[in-house]
Coordinates of C-alpha atoms and ligand atoms in Angstrom, one line a residue:
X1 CA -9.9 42.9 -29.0
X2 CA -11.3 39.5 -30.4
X3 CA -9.4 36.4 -31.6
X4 CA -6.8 36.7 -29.1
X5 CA -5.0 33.1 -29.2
X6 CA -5.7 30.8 -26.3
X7 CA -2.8 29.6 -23.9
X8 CA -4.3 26.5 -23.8
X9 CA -6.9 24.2 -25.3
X10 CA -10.2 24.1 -22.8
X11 CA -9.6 20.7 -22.4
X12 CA -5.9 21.5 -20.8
X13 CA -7.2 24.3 -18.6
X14 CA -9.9 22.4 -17.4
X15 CA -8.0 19.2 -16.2
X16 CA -6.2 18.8 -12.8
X17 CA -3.5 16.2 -11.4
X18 CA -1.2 15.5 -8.6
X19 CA 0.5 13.1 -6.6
X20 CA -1.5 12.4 -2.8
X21 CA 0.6 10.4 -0.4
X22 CA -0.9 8.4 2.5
X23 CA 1.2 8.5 5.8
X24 CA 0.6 7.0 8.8
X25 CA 1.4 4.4 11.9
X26 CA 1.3 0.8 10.8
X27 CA -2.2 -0.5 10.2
X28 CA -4.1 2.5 10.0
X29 CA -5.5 1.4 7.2
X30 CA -3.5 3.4 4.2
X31 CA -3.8 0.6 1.8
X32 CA -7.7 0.1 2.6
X33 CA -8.8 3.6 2.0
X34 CA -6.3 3.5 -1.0
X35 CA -8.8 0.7 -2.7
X36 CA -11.5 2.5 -1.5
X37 CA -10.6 5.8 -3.2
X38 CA -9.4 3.9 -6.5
X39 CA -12.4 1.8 -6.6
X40 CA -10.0 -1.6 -7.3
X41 CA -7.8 -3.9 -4.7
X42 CA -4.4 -1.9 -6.0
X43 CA -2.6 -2.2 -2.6
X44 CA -2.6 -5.6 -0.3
X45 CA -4.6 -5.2 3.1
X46 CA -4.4 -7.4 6.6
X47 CA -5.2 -7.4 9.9
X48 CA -1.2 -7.0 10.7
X49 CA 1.0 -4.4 11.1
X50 CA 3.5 -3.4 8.6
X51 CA 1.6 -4.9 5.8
X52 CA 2.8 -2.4 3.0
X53 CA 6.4 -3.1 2.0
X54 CA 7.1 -0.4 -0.5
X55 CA 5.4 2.3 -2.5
X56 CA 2.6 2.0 -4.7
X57 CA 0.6 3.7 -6.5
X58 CA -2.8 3.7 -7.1
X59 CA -4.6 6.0 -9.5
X60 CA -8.2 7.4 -9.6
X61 CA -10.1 10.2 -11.6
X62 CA -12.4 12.2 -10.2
X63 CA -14.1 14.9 -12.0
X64 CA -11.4 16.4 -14.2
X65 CA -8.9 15.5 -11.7
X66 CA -6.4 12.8 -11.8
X67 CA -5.4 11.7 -8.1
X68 CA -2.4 9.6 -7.8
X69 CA -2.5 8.7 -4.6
X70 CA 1.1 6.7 -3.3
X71 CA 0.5 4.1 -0.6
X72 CA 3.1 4.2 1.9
X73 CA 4.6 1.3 4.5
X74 CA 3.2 2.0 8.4
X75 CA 5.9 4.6 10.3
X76 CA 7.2 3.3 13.5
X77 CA 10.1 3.0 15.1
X78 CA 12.5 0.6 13.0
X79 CA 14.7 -2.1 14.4
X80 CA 15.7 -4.6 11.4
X81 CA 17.2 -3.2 8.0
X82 CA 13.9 -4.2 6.0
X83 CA 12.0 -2.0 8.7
X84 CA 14.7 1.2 8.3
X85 CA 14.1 0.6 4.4
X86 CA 10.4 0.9 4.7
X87 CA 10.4 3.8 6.9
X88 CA 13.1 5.3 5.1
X89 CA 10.7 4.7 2.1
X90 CA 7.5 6.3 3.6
X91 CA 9.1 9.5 3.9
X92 CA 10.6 9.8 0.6
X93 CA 7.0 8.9 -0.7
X94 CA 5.7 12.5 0.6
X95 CA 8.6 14.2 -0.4
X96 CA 7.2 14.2 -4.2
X97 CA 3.5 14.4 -3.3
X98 CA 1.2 17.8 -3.8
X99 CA -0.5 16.8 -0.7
X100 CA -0.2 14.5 2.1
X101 CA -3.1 12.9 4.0
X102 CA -2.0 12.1 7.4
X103 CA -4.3 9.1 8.4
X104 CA -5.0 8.3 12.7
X105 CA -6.7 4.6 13.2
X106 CA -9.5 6.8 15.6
X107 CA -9.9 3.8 17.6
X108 CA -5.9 4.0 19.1
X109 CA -5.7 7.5 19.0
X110 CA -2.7 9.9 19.1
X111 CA -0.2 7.1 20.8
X112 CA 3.0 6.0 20.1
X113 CA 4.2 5.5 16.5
X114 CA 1.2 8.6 16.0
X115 CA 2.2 10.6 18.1
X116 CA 5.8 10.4 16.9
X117 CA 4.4 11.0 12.9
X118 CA 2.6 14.3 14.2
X119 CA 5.9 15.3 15.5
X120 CA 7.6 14.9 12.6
X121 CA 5.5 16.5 10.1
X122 CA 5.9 19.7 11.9
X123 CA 8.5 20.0 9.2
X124 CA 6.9 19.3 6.3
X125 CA 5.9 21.7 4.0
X126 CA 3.4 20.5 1.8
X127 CA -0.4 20.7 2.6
X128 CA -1.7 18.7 4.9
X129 CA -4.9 16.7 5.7
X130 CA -5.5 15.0 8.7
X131 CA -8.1 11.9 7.9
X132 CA -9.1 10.2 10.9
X133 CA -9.9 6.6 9.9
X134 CA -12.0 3.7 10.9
X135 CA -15.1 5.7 12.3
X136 CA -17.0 3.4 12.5
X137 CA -15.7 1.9 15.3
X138 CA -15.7 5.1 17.4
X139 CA -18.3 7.8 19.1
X140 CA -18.6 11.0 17.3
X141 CA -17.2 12.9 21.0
X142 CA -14.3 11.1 21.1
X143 CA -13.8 12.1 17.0
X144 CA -14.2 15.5 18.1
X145 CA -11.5 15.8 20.6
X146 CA -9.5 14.1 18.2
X147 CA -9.6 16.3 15.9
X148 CA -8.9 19.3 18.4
X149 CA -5.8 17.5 19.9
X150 CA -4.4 16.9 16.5
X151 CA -4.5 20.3 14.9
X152 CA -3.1 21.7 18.2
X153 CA 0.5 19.9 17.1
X154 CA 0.1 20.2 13.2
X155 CA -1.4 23.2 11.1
X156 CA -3.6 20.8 9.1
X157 CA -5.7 22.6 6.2
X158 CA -8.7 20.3 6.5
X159 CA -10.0 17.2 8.6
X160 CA -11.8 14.6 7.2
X161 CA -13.3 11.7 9.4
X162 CA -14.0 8.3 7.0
X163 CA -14.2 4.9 7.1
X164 CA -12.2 3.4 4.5
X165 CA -14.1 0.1 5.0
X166 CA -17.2 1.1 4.5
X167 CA -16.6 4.0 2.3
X168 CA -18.2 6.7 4.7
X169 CA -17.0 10.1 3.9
X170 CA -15.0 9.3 1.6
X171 CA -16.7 10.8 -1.6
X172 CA -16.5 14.1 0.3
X173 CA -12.7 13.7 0.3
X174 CA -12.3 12.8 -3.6
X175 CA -14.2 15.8 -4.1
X176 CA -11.9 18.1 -2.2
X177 CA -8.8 16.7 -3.6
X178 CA -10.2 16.9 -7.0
X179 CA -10.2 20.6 -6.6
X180 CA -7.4 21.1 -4.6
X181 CA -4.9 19.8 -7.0
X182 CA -2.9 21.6 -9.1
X183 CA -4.3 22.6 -13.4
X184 CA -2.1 20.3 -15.1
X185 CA -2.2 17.5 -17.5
X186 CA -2.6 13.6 -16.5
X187 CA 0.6 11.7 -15.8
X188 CA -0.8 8.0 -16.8
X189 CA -3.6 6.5 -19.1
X190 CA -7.2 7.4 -18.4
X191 CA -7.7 3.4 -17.3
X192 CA -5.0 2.9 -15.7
X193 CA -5.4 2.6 -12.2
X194 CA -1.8 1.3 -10.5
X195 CA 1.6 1.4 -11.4
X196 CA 2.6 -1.8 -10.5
X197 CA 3.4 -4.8 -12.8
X198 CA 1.1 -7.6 -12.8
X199 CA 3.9 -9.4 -11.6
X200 CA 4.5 -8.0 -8.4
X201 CA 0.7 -7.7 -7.8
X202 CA 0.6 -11.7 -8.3
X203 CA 4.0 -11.7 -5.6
X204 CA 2.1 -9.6 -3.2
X205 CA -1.6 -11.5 -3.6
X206 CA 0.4 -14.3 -2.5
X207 CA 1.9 -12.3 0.6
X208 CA -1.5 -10.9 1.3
X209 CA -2.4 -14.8 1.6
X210 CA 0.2 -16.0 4.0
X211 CA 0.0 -12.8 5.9
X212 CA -3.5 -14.1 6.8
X213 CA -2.7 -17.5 7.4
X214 CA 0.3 -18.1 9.2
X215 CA 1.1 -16.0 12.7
X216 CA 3.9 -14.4 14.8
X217 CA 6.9 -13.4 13.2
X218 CA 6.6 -15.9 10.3
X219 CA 4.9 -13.3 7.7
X220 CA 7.7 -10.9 8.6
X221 CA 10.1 -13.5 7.7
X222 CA 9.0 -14.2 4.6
X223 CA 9.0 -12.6 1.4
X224 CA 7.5 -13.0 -2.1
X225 CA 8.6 -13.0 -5.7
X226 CA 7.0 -14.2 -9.1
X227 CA 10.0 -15.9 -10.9
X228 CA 8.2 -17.0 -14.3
X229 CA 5.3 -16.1 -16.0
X230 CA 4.0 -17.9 -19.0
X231 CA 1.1 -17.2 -21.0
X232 CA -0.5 -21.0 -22.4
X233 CA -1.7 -21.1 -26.1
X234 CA -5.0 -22.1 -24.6
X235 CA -5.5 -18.6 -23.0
X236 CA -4.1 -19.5 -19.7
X237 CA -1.2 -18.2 -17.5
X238 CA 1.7 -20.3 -15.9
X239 CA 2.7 -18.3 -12.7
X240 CA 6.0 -19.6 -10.4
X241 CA 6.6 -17.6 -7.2
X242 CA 9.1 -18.4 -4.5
X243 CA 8.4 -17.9 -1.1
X244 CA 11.7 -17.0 0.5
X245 CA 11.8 -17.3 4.4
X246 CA 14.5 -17.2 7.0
X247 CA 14.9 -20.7 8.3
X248 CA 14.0 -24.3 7.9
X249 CA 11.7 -24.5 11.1
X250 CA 9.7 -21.7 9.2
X251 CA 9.7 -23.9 5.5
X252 CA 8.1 -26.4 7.6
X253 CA 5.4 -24.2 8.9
X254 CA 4.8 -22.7 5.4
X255 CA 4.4 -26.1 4.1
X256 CA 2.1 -26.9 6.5
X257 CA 1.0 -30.7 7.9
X258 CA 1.2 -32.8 4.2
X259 CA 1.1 -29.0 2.5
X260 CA -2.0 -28.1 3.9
X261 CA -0.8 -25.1 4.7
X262 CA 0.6 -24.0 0.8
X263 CA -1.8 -25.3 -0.8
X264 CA -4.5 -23.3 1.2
X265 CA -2.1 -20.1 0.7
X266 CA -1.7 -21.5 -3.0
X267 CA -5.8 -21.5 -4.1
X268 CA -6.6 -18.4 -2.6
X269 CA -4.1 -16.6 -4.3
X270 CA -4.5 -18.3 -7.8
X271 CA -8.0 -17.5 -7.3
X272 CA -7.7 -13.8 -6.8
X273 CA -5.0 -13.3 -9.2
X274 CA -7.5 -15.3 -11.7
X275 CA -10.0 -13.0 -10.9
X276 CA -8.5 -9.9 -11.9
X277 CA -6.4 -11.1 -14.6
X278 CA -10.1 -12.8 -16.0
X279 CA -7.7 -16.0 -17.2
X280 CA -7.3 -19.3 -15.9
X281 CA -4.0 -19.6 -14.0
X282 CA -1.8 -22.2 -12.8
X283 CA 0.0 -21.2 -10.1
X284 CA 2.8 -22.9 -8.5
X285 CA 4.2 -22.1 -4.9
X286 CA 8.0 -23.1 -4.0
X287 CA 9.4 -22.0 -0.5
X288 CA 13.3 -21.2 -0.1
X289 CA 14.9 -21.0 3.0
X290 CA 17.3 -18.4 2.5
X291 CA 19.2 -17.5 6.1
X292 CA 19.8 -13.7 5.1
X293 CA 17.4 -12.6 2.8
X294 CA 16.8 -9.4 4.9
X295 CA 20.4 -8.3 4.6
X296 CA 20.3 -9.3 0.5
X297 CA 20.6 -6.3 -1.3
X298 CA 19.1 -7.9 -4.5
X299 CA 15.5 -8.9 -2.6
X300 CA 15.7 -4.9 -1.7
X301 CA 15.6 -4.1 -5.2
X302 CA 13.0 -6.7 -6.5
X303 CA 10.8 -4.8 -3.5
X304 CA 11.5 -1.6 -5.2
X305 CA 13.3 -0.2 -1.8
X306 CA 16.6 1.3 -1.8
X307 CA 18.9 -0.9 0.6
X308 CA 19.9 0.6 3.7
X309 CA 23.8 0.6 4.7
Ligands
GTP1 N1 -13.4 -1.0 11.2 C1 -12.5 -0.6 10.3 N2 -11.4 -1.3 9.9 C2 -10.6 -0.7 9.0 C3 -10.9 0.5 8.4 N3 -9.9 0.8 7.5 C4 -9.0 -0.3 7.6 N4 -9.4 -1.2 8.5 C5 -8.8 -2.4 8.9 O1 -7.5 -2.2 9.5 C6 -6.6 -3.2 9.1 C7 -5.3 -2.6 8.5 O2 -5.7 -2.0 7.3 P1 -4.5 -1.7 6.2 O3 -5.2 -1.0 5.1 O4 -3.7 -2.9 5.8 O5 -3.6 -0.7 7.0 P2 -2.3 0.0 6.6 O6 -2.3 1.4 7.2 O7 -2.1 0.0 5.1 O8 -1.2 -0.9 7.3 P3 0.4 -1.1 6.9 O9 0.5 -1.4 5.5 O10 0.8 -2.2 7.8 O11 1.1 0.2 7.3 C8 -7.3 -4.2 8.2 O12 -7.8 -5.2 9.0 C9 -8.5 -3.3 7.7 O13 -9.6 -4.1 7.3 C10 -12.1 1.2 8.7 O14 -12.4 2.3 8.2 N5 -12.8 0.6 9.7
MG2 MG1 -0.7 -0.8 3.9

């Protein structure tokens, strides 16, 4: 009984892959631990709720594991189409996951747009993990009854308490989900490490930028794209985004006092995009008003969402 053919090639059995979504109230700081676990800024962060638009992907190995871990917009109760669409869009990113991570900010607690998530996932199937987040802001007793009240309302298979700012606890969690994933081949590259298109990674540095610099409803009134990109002969890149917002008032504010304000929004953004691109770029800002971009069913689809009716 020797020589009996392999199913597969060691190298097959030994590897494992899988898709990890990221749910959780706006601002509990998905898109942080998302970088964190990646190792790389694949996913724009701020201080602001509903910060993540749309899905995205961000892709680390650990061990023999290939985690795909899909960055989803903050859940909370919707009022304007663009905030159905993101919800909406949330949802359909655990649909296709292996397992979810259900992330709590531990500083706010099981309230509100929590609360109403925990509800929810009663009917979800997929394995779950609750990962309470941001602990270093809190007192390990008050982690503790956290963790008690949760899995009272949701059969959770594991807790993990990190900090996706610092990194605490989080190499703990990579290991689990390393193991915990499915055998199976990789889906992308071995370097890769998101899915999204330098392109839309420029469009959303630049939103990341104005989200930090401007203030009340403005950054939800605005929205980003990259309309030309031109690589130079001398090695450098030509980059045109528009800044689309809702109404002249809020141009003026975007351009700022002589355009301060762009030109602030402009230089932090070219230099970030420089830095990861490792090019010199030239990046050029323009701001449209355009009255009903949040009802435009074209702007939906350069965001990657589906457009709700
Ligand atoms: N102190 C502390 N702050 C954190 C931690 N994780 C995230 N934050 C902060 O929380 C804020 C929100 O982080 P994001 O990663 O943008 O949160 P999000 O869940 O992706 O938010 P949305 O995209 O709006 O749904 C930012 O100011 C982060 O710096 C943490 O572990 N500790
Ligand atoms: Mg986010």
């Amino acid at each position: 009984m020797t020589d009996a053919p392999e199913t597969a090639t060691p190298e097959t059995a030994a590897t494992r892959s899988g898709f990890v979504a990221l749910l959780g109230a706006p601002n509990a700081g998905k898109s942080t631990l998302v970088n964190q676990l990646v190792g790389a800024k694949v996913s724009i962060v701020t201080h602001k709720v509903q910060t993540t638009r749309a899905i995205v992907r961000g892709i680390a190995t650990h061990d023999n594991a290939q985690i795909v871990f899909v960055d989803t917009p903050g859940i909370f109760k919707p009022k304007r189409r663009l905030d159905t669409a993101m919800v909406t869009t949330a949802w359909g990113g655990a649909k296709d996951a292996d397992i979810i991570l259900v992330l709590i900010d531990a500083e706010r607690g099981i309230r509100g747009d929590a609360a109403a998530i925990l509800e929810r996932l009663k009917d979800v199937r997929q394995p779950k993990m609750l990962i309470l987040n941001k602990v270093d802001r809190v007192k390990p007793e008050a982690l503790l009854a956290l963790t008690s009240a949760a899995n009272e309302l949701v059969d959770f298979e594991r807790t993990f308490m990190v900090s996706a700012l610092t990194g605490s606890g989080c190499k703990d969690l990579l290991d689990f989900l390393a193991k915990r994933l499915p055998l199976g081949p990789w889906y992308y590259p071995e370097d890769q490490i998101s899915d999204l298109p330098m392109r839309q990674l420029a469009a959303e540095i630049t939103r990341e930028k104005l989200y930090l610099r401007l203030h009340q409803e403005l950054p939800y009134s605005s929205h980003v794209e990259t309309e030309k990109w031109e690589e130079k002969p001398d090695g450098s890149v030509r980059i045109e985004q528009v800044i689309y917002v809702e109404r002249d008032s809020q141009k003026k504010i975007v351009l700022g006092h002589k355009g301060e304000t762009i030109r602030a929004i402009g230089q932090a953004s070219r230099m970030e995009i420089a830095g990861i691109l490792e090019q010199k770029v030239h990046l050029f800002l323009f701001v449209k008003v355009r009255e009903n971009w949040g009802n435009d069913p074209e702007r939906y689809r350069e965001m990657g969402l589906d457009f709700p009716h």
